[in-house]
Short mmCIF file of C-alpha atoms in Angstrom, two decimals:
data_model
loop_
_atom_site.label_atom_id
_atom_site.label_comp_id
_atom_site.label_asym_id
_atom_site.label_seq_id
_atom_site.Cartn_x
_atom_site.Cartn_y
_atom_site.Cartn_z
CA MET J 1 -27.55 25.04 -80.73
CA LYS J 2 -25.33 27.44 -78.85
CA ILE J 3 -27.11 28.87 -75.81
CA GLU J 4 -26.01 32.10 -74.12
CA VAL J 5 -27.56 33.67 -71.04
CA GLY J 6 -26.58 36.74 -69.04
CA PHE J 7 -24.33 36.31 -66.03
CA GLY J 8 -23.30 39.48 -64.24
CA HIS J 9 -21.63 41.67 -66.84
CA GLY J 10 -20.80 38.67 -69.00
CA ILE J 11 -22.45 35.49 -70.21
CA GLN J 12 -22.63 31.77 -69.53
CA GLU J 13 -22.86 29.50 -72.54
CA THR J 14 -23.45 25.88 -73.47
CA ASN J 15 -24.65 23.76 -76.37
CA VAL J 16 -27.97 21.95 -76.48
CA PRO J 17 -29.02 19.82 -79.47
CA ASP J 18 -31.90 21.39 -81.40
CA LYS J 19 -33.98 18.23 -81.05
CA ASN J 20 -33.99 18.60 -77.26
CA ILE J 21 -35.16 22.23 -77.17
CA ILE J 22 -38.87 22.78 -76.65
CA ARG J 23 -38.68 26.58 -76.72
CA ILE J 24 -36.47 29.57 -76.01
CA LEU J 25 -38.78 31.98 -74.20
CA CYS J 26 -38.61 35.68 -75.06
CA ALA J 27 -41.16 38.47 -74.87
CA ASN J 28 -43.83 38.50 -77.58
CA GLU J 29 -43.75 41.26 -80.17
CA VAL J 30 -46.38 43.84 -79.29
CA GLU J 31 -46.95 47.20 -80.97
CA ILE J 32 -46.38 50.07 -78.55
CA GLU J 33 -48.64 52.98 -79.50
CA ARG J 34 -47.80 55.45 -76.74
CA ARG J 35 -45.13 55.88 -74.10
CA ASP J 36 -44.51 57.67 -70.81
CA ALA J 37 -46.69 60.75 -70.14
CA ASP J 38 -48.52 60.35 -73.48
CA ALA J 39 -49.67 56.88 -72.43
CA VAL J 40 -50.81 58.21 -69.06
CA LYS J 41 -52.74 61.10 -70.59
CA TYR J 42 -54.44 58.79 -73.07
CA ALA J 43 -55.52 56.47 -70.26
CA LEU J 44 -56.93 59.38 -68.24
CA ASP J 45 -58.81 60.60 -71.33
CA ASN J 46 -60.23 57.11 -71.91
CA PRO J 47 -61.05 55.59 -68.51
CA ILE J 48 -62.31 52.01 -68.32
CA GLY J 49 -65.54 51.33 -66.43
CA ALA J 50 -65.64 54.74 -64.79
CA PRO J 51 -66.21 58.43 -65.60
CA ARG J 52 -63.24 60.72 -66.07
CA LEU J 53 -61.45 61.52 -62.85
CA SER J 54 -62.41 65.19 -63.20
CA GLU J 55 -66.09 64.10 -63.22
CA ILE J 56 -65.70 62.04 -60.03
CA VAL J 57 -64.05 64.54 -57.70
CA LYS J 58 -65.52 67.80 -56.40
CA PRO J 59 -63.95 70.96 -54.98
CA GLY J 60 -63.54 70.78 -51.22
CA GLU J 61 -63.21 66.99 -51.08
CA LYS J 62 -60.24 65.47 -49.27
CA ILE J 63 -58.39 63.33 -51.79
CA VAL J 64 -55.76 60.66 -51.15
CA ILE J 65 -53.52 59.32 -53.88
CA ALA J 66 -51.79 56.08 -52.88
CA THR J 67 -48.71 55.16 -54.89
CA SER J 68 -45.82 52.69 -54.76
CA ASP J 69 -42.82 53.07 -52.49
CA ILE J 70 -39.16 53.34 -53.44
CA THR J 71 -38.70 49.55 -53.64
CA ARG J 72 -41.02 49.35 -56.65
CA PRO J 73 -40.27 50.51 -60.21
CA MET J 74 -43.40 52.66 -60.56
CA PRO J 75 -42.31 56.05 -62.03
CA THR J 76 -44.73 58.15 -59.99
CA TRP J 77 -42.96 61.35 -61.05
CA VAL J 78 -44.10 60.66 -64.63
CA ALA J 79 -47.62 59.43 -63.88
CA LEU J 80 -48.59 61.88 -61.13
CA PRO J 81 -48.50 65.26 -62.98
CA PRO J 82 -51.30 64.37 -65.47
CA VAL J 83 -53.39 63.04 -62.56
CA LEU J 84 -52.93 66.29 -60.66
CA GLU J 85 -53.82 68.33 -63.73
CA GLU J 86 -57.05 66.36 -64.00
CA LEU J 87 -57.83 67.11 -60.35
CA TYR J 88 -56.95 70.78 -60.66
CA SER J 89 -59.19 71.08 -63.74
CA ALA J 90 -62.10 69.95 -61.55
CA GLY J 91 -61.39 72.73 -59.06
CA VAL J 92 -59.59 70.62 -56.44
CA ASP J 93 -57.29 72.65 -54.19
CA PRO J 94 -53.73 71.22 -53.90
CA ALA J 95 -54.10 71.68 -50.12
CA ASP J 96 -56.81 68.99 -50.17
CA ILE J 97 -54.58 66.37 -51.85
CA THR J 98 -52.33 63.95 -49.95
CA LEU J 99 -49.90 61.61 -51.67
CA ILE J 100 -49.35 58.44 -49.66
CA PHE J 101 -46.36 56.21 -50.33
CA ALA J 102 -47.96 52.82 -49.74
CA ARG J 103 -45.02 51.02 -48.18
CA GLY J 104 -46.80 48.07 -46.56
CA SER J 105 -44.12 46.33 -44.49
CA HIS J 106 -41.24 48.17 -46.16
CA ARG J 107 -39.03 50.81 -44.56
CA SER J 108 -39.84 54.51 -44.33
CA HIS J 109 -38.62 57.01 -46.92
CA THR J 110 -36.23 59.88 -46.55
CA GLU J 111 -37.45 63.31 -47.59
CA ASP J 112 -35.22 63.18 -50.67
CA GLU J 113 -36.75 59.85 -51.67
CA MET J 114 -40.25 61.27 -51.32
CA ARG J 115 -39.29 64.26 -53.44
CA HIS J 116 -37.78 61.97 -56.08
CA LEU J 117 -40.89 59.81 -56.25
CA ALA J 118 -43.38 62.69 -56.34
CA GLY J 119 -41.33 65.02 -58.51
CA ASP J 120 -40.22 68.47 -57.39
CA GLU J 121 -43.36 70.36 -58.42
CA ALA J 122 -45.83 67.97 -56.81
CA PHE J 123 -43.70 67.66 -53.67
CA ALA J 124 -43.84 71.44 -53.28
CA LYS J 125 -47.60 71.71 -53.88
CA ILE J 126 -49.26 68.78 -52.15
CA ARG J 127 -48.81 66.92 -48.87
CA CYS J 128 -46.58 63.85 -49.21
CA MET J 129 -46.20 61.19 -46.52
CA ASP J 130 -45.55 57.52 -45.85
CA SER J 131 -48.30 55.11 -44.94
CA ASP J 132 -48.37 54.67 -41.17
CA PRO J 133 -49.32 51.26 -39.71
CA GLY J 134 -49.59 52.88 -36.29
CA ASP J 135 -52.45 55.18 -37.28
CA VAL J 136 -55.20 53.00 -38.70
CA VAL J 137 -58.92 52.33 -38.41
CA ARG J 138 -60.50 48.90 -38.54
CA LEU J 139 -63.16 48.53 -41.19
CA GLY J 140 -63.98 44.91 -40.40
CA GLU J 141 -62.64 41.56 -41.54
CA THR J 142 -62.63 39.83 -44.92
CA SER J 143 -64.42 36.53 -45.42
CA LYS J 144 -61.05 34.83 -44.92
CA GLY J 145 -60.50 36.56 -41.60
CA THR J 146 -58.01 39.23 -42.65
CA PRO J 147 -58.40 42.35 -40.48
CA VAL J 148 -59.09 45.35 -42.68
CA ASP J 149 -56.91 47.88 -40.88
CA ILE J 150 -56.33 50.87 -43.16
CA MET J 151 -54.40 54.07 -42.48
CA LYS J 152 -56.85 56.59 -41.06
CA ILE J 153 -56.22 59.41 -43.52
CA VAL J 154 -56.79 56.94 -46.38
CA ALA J 155 -59.91 55.34 -44.93
CA GLN J 156 -61.48 58.70 -44.03
CA ALA J 157 -60.72 60.50 -47.31
CA ASP J 158 -63.59 61.53 -49.55
CA ARG J 159 -61.84 60.06 -52.59
CA ARG J 160 -59.12 57.43 -53.00
CA ILE J 161 -57.00 57.17 -56.14
CA CYS J 162 -54.46 54.35 -56.57
CA LEU J 163 -51.36 54.47 -58.73
CA GLY J 164 -49.06 51.55 -59.48
CA ASN J 165 -47.34 49.42 -62.09
CA ILE J 166 -48.57 46.05 -63.27
CA GLU J 167 -46.10 43.17 -63.43
CA TYR J 168 -46.25 39.52 -62.48
CA HIS J 169 -46.27 38.92 -58.76
CA TYR J 170 -45.30 35.45 -57.69
CA PHE J 171 -48.08 35.00 -55.14
CA ALA J 172 -50.55 37.86 -55.73
CA GLY J 173 -50.77 37.04 -59.44
CA TYR J 174 -50.10 40.58 -60.58
CA SER J 175 -49.04 43.80 -58.90
CA GLY J 176 -51.10 46.97 -59.19
CA GLY J 177 -54.78 47.65 -58.63
CA ALA J 178 -56.00 47.16 -55.07
CA LYS J 179 -52.53 46.36 -53.73
CA ALA J 180 -51.96 50.08 -53.17
CA ILE J 181 -54.55 49.89 -50.36
CA MET J 182 -53.99 46.35 -49.14
CA PRO J 183 -51.21 45.69 -48.24
CA GLY J 184 -49.90 49.15 -49.15
CA CYS J 185 -51.76 51.17 -46.50
CA SER J 186 -52.39 48.41 -43.97
CA THR J 187 -50.58 46.89 -40.98
CA PRO J 188 -48.04 44.08 -40.49
CA ALA J 189 -50.65 42.01 -38.66
CA ALA J 190 -53.14 42.27 -41.52
CA ILE J 191 -50.44 41.62 -44.10
CA GLN J 192 -49.39 38.52 -42.16
CA VAL J 193 -52.87 37.00 -42.46
CA ASN J 194 -53.22 37.84 -46.15
CA HIS J 195 -49.71 36.87 -47.23
CA SER J 196 -49.73 33.59 -45.33
CA MET J 197 -51.95 32.38 -48.19
CA MET J 198 -48.89 32.42 -50.47
CA VAL J 199 -48.47 28.69 -49.76
CA ASN J 200 -51.76 27.96 -51.55
CA PRO J 201 -51.01 26.38 -54.98
CA LYS J 202 -53.36 28.86 -56.65
CA ALA J 203 -51.41 31.85 -55.30
CA HIS J 204 -48.96 32.19 -58.16
CA ALA J 205 -47.85 34.56 -60.91
CA GLY J 206 -50.39 35.19 -63.64
CA ASN J 207 -53.35 33.79 -61.69
CA ILE J 208 -55.93 36.31 -60.61
CA LYS J 209 -59.25 34.58 -61.22
CA ASP J 210 -59.18 32.14 -58.29
CA ASN J 211 -56.09 33.31 -56.44
CA PRO J 212 -57.18 33.31 -52.76
CA LEU J 213 -54.55 35.84 -51.71
CA ARG J 214 -55.48 38.28 -54.47
CA THR J 215 -59.21 37.79 -53.87
CA ASP J 216 -58.70 38.51 -50.19
CA LEU J 217 -56.72 41.73 -50.66
CA GLU J 218 -59.25 42.99 -53.21
CA GLU J 219 -62.08 42.27 -50.78
CA ALA J 220 -60.22 44.28 -48.15
CA ALA J 221 -59.69 47.18 -50.55
CA ASP J 222 -63.36 47.10 -51.56
CA MET J 223 -64.33 47.56 -47.92
CA CYS J 224 -62.28 50.74 -47.93
CA GLY J 225 -63.27 51.81 -51.42
CA ILE J 226 -61.23 52.87 -54.44
CA ASP J 227 -62.65 55.62 -56.64
CA PHE J 228 -60.13 55.51 -59.48
CA ILE J 229 -56.86 53.85 -60.46
CA LEU J 230 -54.05 54.64 -62.84
CA ASN J 231 -51.78 51.67 -63.54
CA VAL J 232 -48.90 51.39 -65.99
CA VAL J 233 -46.88 48.63 -67.64
CA LEU J 234 -43.14 49.14 -67.93
CA ASP J 235 -40.55 47.88 -70.38
CA GLU J 236 -37.23 46.35 -69.30
CA HIS J 237 -35.78 49.86 -68.92
CA LYS J 238 -38.60 50.83 -66.54
CA ASN J 239 -40.22 53.20 -69.04
CA ILE J 240 -44.02 53.34 -69.41
CA ILE J 241 -45.25 51.55 -72.52
CA TYR J 242 -48.93 51.20 -71.61
CA ALA J 243 -51.38 52.70 -69.12
CA VAL J 244 -54.91 52.03 -67.94
CA ALA J 245 -57.21 54.17 -65.80
CA GLY J 246 -60.67 53.96 -64.28
CA ASP J 247 -62.43 51.26 -62.27
CA ALA J 248 -60.21 49.48 -59.74
CA THR J 249 -61.03 46.04 -61.11
CA LEU J 250 -61.92 46.56 -64.77
CA ALA J 251 -59.00 48.87 -65.57
CA HIS J 252 -56.59 46.66 -63.66
CA ARG J 253 -57.68 43.56 -65.55
CA ALA J 254 -57.24 45.39 -68.85
CA GLY J 255 -53.68 46.20 -67.82
CA CYS J 256 -53.08 42.57 -66.86
CA LYS J 257 -54.35 41.49 -70.27
CA PHE J 258 -51.81 43.74 -71.99
CA LEU J 259 -49.03 42.42 -69.78
CA ASP J 260 -50.03 38.88 -70.75
CA SER J 261 -49.90 39.78 -74.44
CA LEU J 262 -46.31 40.83 -73.90
CA TYR J 263 -44.91 38.30 -71.44
CA HIS J 264 -47.24 35.26 -71.41
CA VAL J 265 -45.32 32.76 -73.51
CA GLU J 266 -47.01 29.50 -74.42
CA ILE J 267 -45.21 26.19 -74.09
CA PRO J 268 -46.54 22.92 -75.56
CA GLU J 269 -45.20 20.82 -72.70
CA LYS J 270 -43.08 21.07 -69.58
CA ALA J 271 -39.38 20.27 -69.65
CA ASP J 272 -37.05 17.94 -67.82
CA ILE J 273 -34.49 20.75 -67.70
CA VAL J 274 -35.20 24.49 -67.51
CA ILE J 275 -32.34 26.97 -67.91
CA THR J 276 -33.23 30.39 -66.50
CA SER J 277 -31.47 33.69 -65.88
CA GLN J 278 -32.38 37.23 -64.91
CA GLY J 279 -30.43 38.37 -67.96
CA GLY J 280 -27.32 39.49 -66.12
CA ALA J 281 -26.37 42.62 -64.18
CA PRO J 282 -27.83 44.41 -62.33
CA LYS J 283 -30.75 41.99 -61.96
CA ASP J 284 -28.63 39.04 -60.78
CA ALA J 285 -26.45 40.83 -58.23
CA ASN J 286 -27.85 38.70 -55.40
CA LEU J 287 -30.01 35.64 -54.89
CA TYR J 288 -32.89 37.74 -53.53
CA GLN J 289 -33.32 39.29 -56.99
CA THR J 290 -32.30 36.23 -59.00
CA GLN J 291 -35.11 34.29 -57.31
CA LYS J 292 -37.59 36.07 -59.62
CA ALA J 293 -36.28 34.07 -62.58
CA LEU J 294 -36.44 30.88 -60.54
CA ASP J 295 -40.06 31.42 -59.58
CA ASN J 296 -41.24 31.89 -63.16
CA ALA J 297 -39.22 28.87 -64.26
CA LYS J 298 -41.21 26.63 -61.92
CA HIS J 299 -44.12 26.83 -64.38
CA ALA J 300 -42.01 25.24 -67.12
CA VAL J 301 -40.43 22.29 -65.30
CA LYS J 302 -41.84 18.78 -64.93
CA ASP J 303 -42.34 17.21 -61.54
CA GLY J 304 -39.00 15.63 -60.75
CA GLY J 305 -37.22 17.93 -63.19
CA THR J 306 -34.28 20.28 -62.73
CA ILE J 307 -34.07 24.07 -62.91
CA ILE J 308 -30.65 25.47 -63.72
CA LEU J 309 -30.59 28.96 -62.23
CA VAL J 310 -27.88 31.20 -63.68
CA GLY J 311 -27.04 34.35 -61.73
CA ALA J 312 -23.75 35.89 -60.65
CA CYS J 313 -25.02 36.69 -57.12
CA ASN J 314 -21.71 38.47 -56.55
CA GLU J 315 -23.30 40.34 -53.63
CA GLY J 316 -24.47 37.13 -51.99
CA MET J 317 -27.98 36.65 -50.67
CA GLY J 318 -29.11 40.29 -50.78
CA SER J 319 -31.21 40.24 -47.62
CA ALA J 320 -30.25 39.50 -44.02
CA VAL J 321 -33.65 37.99 -43.23
CA PHE J 322 -33.59 35.87 -46.40
CA GLU J 323 -30.13 34.59 -45.48
CA GLU J 324 -31.14 33.91 -41.87
CA TRP J 325 -34.15 31.84 -42.90
CA MET J 326 -32.26 29.86 -45.53
CA THR J 327 -29.29 29.05 -43.30
CA GLU J 328 -31.27 28.28 -40.15
CA ALA J 329 -33.54 25.71 -41.81
CA ASN J 330 -32.66 22.03 -41.46
CA GLU J 331 -34.65 21.18 -44.57
CA PRO J 332 -36.76 23.10 -47.11
CA GLU J 333 -40.01 22.01 -45.47
CA ASP J 334 -39.04 24.04 -42.39
CA LEU J 335 -39.31 27.23 -44.43
CA ILE J 336 -42.84 26.49 -45.58
CA LYS J 337 -43.96 25.75 -42.03
CA ARG J 338 -42.30 28.94 -40.80
CA ILE J 339 -43.95 31.25 -43.33
CA LYS J 340 -47.39 29.87 -42.41
CA GLU J 341 -46.74 30.80 -38.80
CA ASN J 342 -44.98 34.13 -39.32
CA PHE J 343 -44.93 35.93 -42.66
CA LYS J 344 -41.83 38.08 -42.90
CA LEU J 345 -40.32 39.96 -45.81
CA GLY J 346 -37.19 38.13 -46.84
CA GLY J 347 -38.48 34.95 -45.30
CA HIS J 348 -41.16 34.84 -48.01
CA LYS J 349 -38.46 34.44 -50.66
CA ALA J 350 -37.00 31.51 -48.76
CA ALA J 351 -40.42 29.86 -48.51
CA ALA J 352 -41.05 30.41 -52.22
CA ILE J 353 -37.81 28.61 -53.06
CA ALA J 354 -38.68 25.77 -50.69
CA MET J 355 -42.04 25.31 -52.41
CA ILE J 356 -40.23 24.72 -55.72
CA MET J 357 -37.88 22.25 -54.07
CA GLU J 358 -40.88 20.09 -53.21
CA TYR J 359 -40.98 18.87 -56.81
CA ALA J 360 -37.81 20.04 -58.63
CA ASP J 361 -34.06 20.13 -58.07
CA ILE J 362 -32.22 23.44 -58.35
CA LYS J 363 -28.71 23.80 -59.74
CA LEU J 364 -27.15 27.21 -59.13
CA VAL J 365 -24.49 28.66 -61.40
CA SER J 366 -23.13 31.61 -59.44
CA GLN J 367 -20.09 33.21 -57.83
CA MET J 368 -21.20 32.07 -54.38
CA ASP J 369 -19.15 29.61 -52.33
CA PRO J 370 -20.10 26.03 -53.32
CA ASP J 371 -20.36 24.82 -49.72
CA TYR J 372 -22.63 27.73 -48.88
CA VAL J 373 -24.84 26.93 -51.87
CA ARG J 374 -25.17 23.35 -50.66
CA SER J 375 -26.13 24.64 -47.21
CA ILE J 376 -29.16 26.38 -48.75
CA PHE J 377 -30.30 23.18 -50.45
CA MET J 378 -29.09 23.92 -53.99
CA GLU J 379 -26.47 22.14 -56.07
CA PRO J 380 -23.56 24.44 -57.00
CA CYS J 381 -22.12 24.33 -60.53
CA GLU J 382 -19.07 26.16 -61.80
CA SER J 383 -20.58 26.83 -65.21
CA LEU J 384 -23.78 26.49 -67.20
CA ASP J 385 -22.06 23.93 -69.40
CA GLU J 386 -21.26 21.76 -66.38
CA ALA J 387 -24.81 22.06 -65.09
CA VAL J 388 -26.33 21.09 -68.44
CA LYS J 389 -24.03 18.06 -68.83
CA ASP J 390 -24.91 16.91 -65.31
CA ALA J 391 -28.63 17.29 -66.02
CA PHE J 392 -28.42 15.35 -69.29
CA ALA J 393 -26.54 12.61 -67.46
CA LYS J 394 -29.53 12.35 -65.12
CA TYR J 395 -32.37 12.49 -67.64
CA GLY J 396 -30.74 10.94 -70.70
CA GLU J 397 -30.02 12.12 -74.23
CA GLU J 398 -33.72 12.58 -75.02
CA ALA J 399 -34.24 15.09 -72.20
CA LYS J 400 -36.44 18.06 -73.10
CA VAL J 401 -35.16 21.58 -72.42
CA ILE J 402 -36.71 25.05 -72.10
CA ILE J 403 -34.47 28.13 -72.02
CA MET J 404 -35.58 31.35 -70.30
CA PRO J 405 -32.89 34.02 -70.95
CA TYR J 406 -35.02 36.68 -69.21
CA GLY J 407 -36.75 34.48 -66.68
CA GLY J 408 -37.84 37.29 -64.38
CA SER J 409 -40.09 38.74 -67.11
CA THR J 410 -41.41 35.85 -69.19
CA LEU J 411 -44.12 33.64 -67.71
CA PRO J 412 -44.47 30.15 -69.24
CA VAL J 413 -48.06 29.11 -69.81
CA MET J 414 -49.22 25.71 -71.01
CA GLY J 415 -50.79 25.94 -74.46
CA SER J 416 -54.22 24.56 -75.34
CA LYS J 417 -52.68 21.16 -76.06
CA GLY J 418 -50.89 21.12 -72.74
CA GLU J 419 -52.25 19.99 -69.40
#
């Protein structure tokens, strides 16, 4: 069978015998009933596990809405207006509403970025500001010892509403829900304690039930309190195709269930060789972004197997910290030790790659210099075809293969007959 995967603005191709292919993973077909603002309004009209938002809030209460920052794909400008209308219908004064961009450890926003995220009308009517790790109150510690330091205006509000999008998160399980509060409105020190749990084997994409990192951040958010959430699921073009609203846990889990129906793809067994790609430009412009496809592919590869990561990476690594960590390490294990001692954005990507290298080889098909690729513990290949031939030479003509053309979205899950 001819296999084609995205590579920059073009493709990489190879041939794999049909008998060797376990599955080609693509999104499941799911009926989309509502989109964009219609989906948001429907969710607000039909909250899960909670009364309507207009029945929760009261005139005169100070209300904080925490939403995602500019680094996330959440279209706040689409989701926020129906939320504000619901608040206004309950008699809430716009002067009592503050929109917080929950940036966690990320950079601050410019005024133009805030206006873009909020939308012109909301930006003009309500107070908009970044979360501030320098102005927090301590609410205690979680059972795992994470300090619950939350931005003062958030912690002291009468009502807290969280907005966000739900997608797979490679160590928190899923985005959305309580993450708007913790880490969104917390401090670097608190985030360090929570995120250091990313090295736990149960802290991985699609796991929320016994994920220690997710459990910890939700415990922290519960200590602060969340009155209502609105979370959305986006398609590959970043448009809203589903929305949930209501209780911080129940509504979030319903959103996760929908995401699973779309992107959880069952596999009957793991493969010797996994071919994965972000699908081409702009998602594979650098290794920082291409890593998302690699991390999902780890769930499809056997111990001792090989992942062939296809991404142009024409802009290189994509993060100075990521590059520093990768190039300064003498061996992959150094990165895992380092992240336990000092969680740092950028460094976490390096540690995530190192954790895969503990049990699988990585071949990289990219535009990066081959010697540089070797220096970051991957095997460079000029083409997908070369990489596949090399892998078959290693595992033999009976080698099993899984192809993930959109690896950043699809999450392989062992079927009932699997392990």
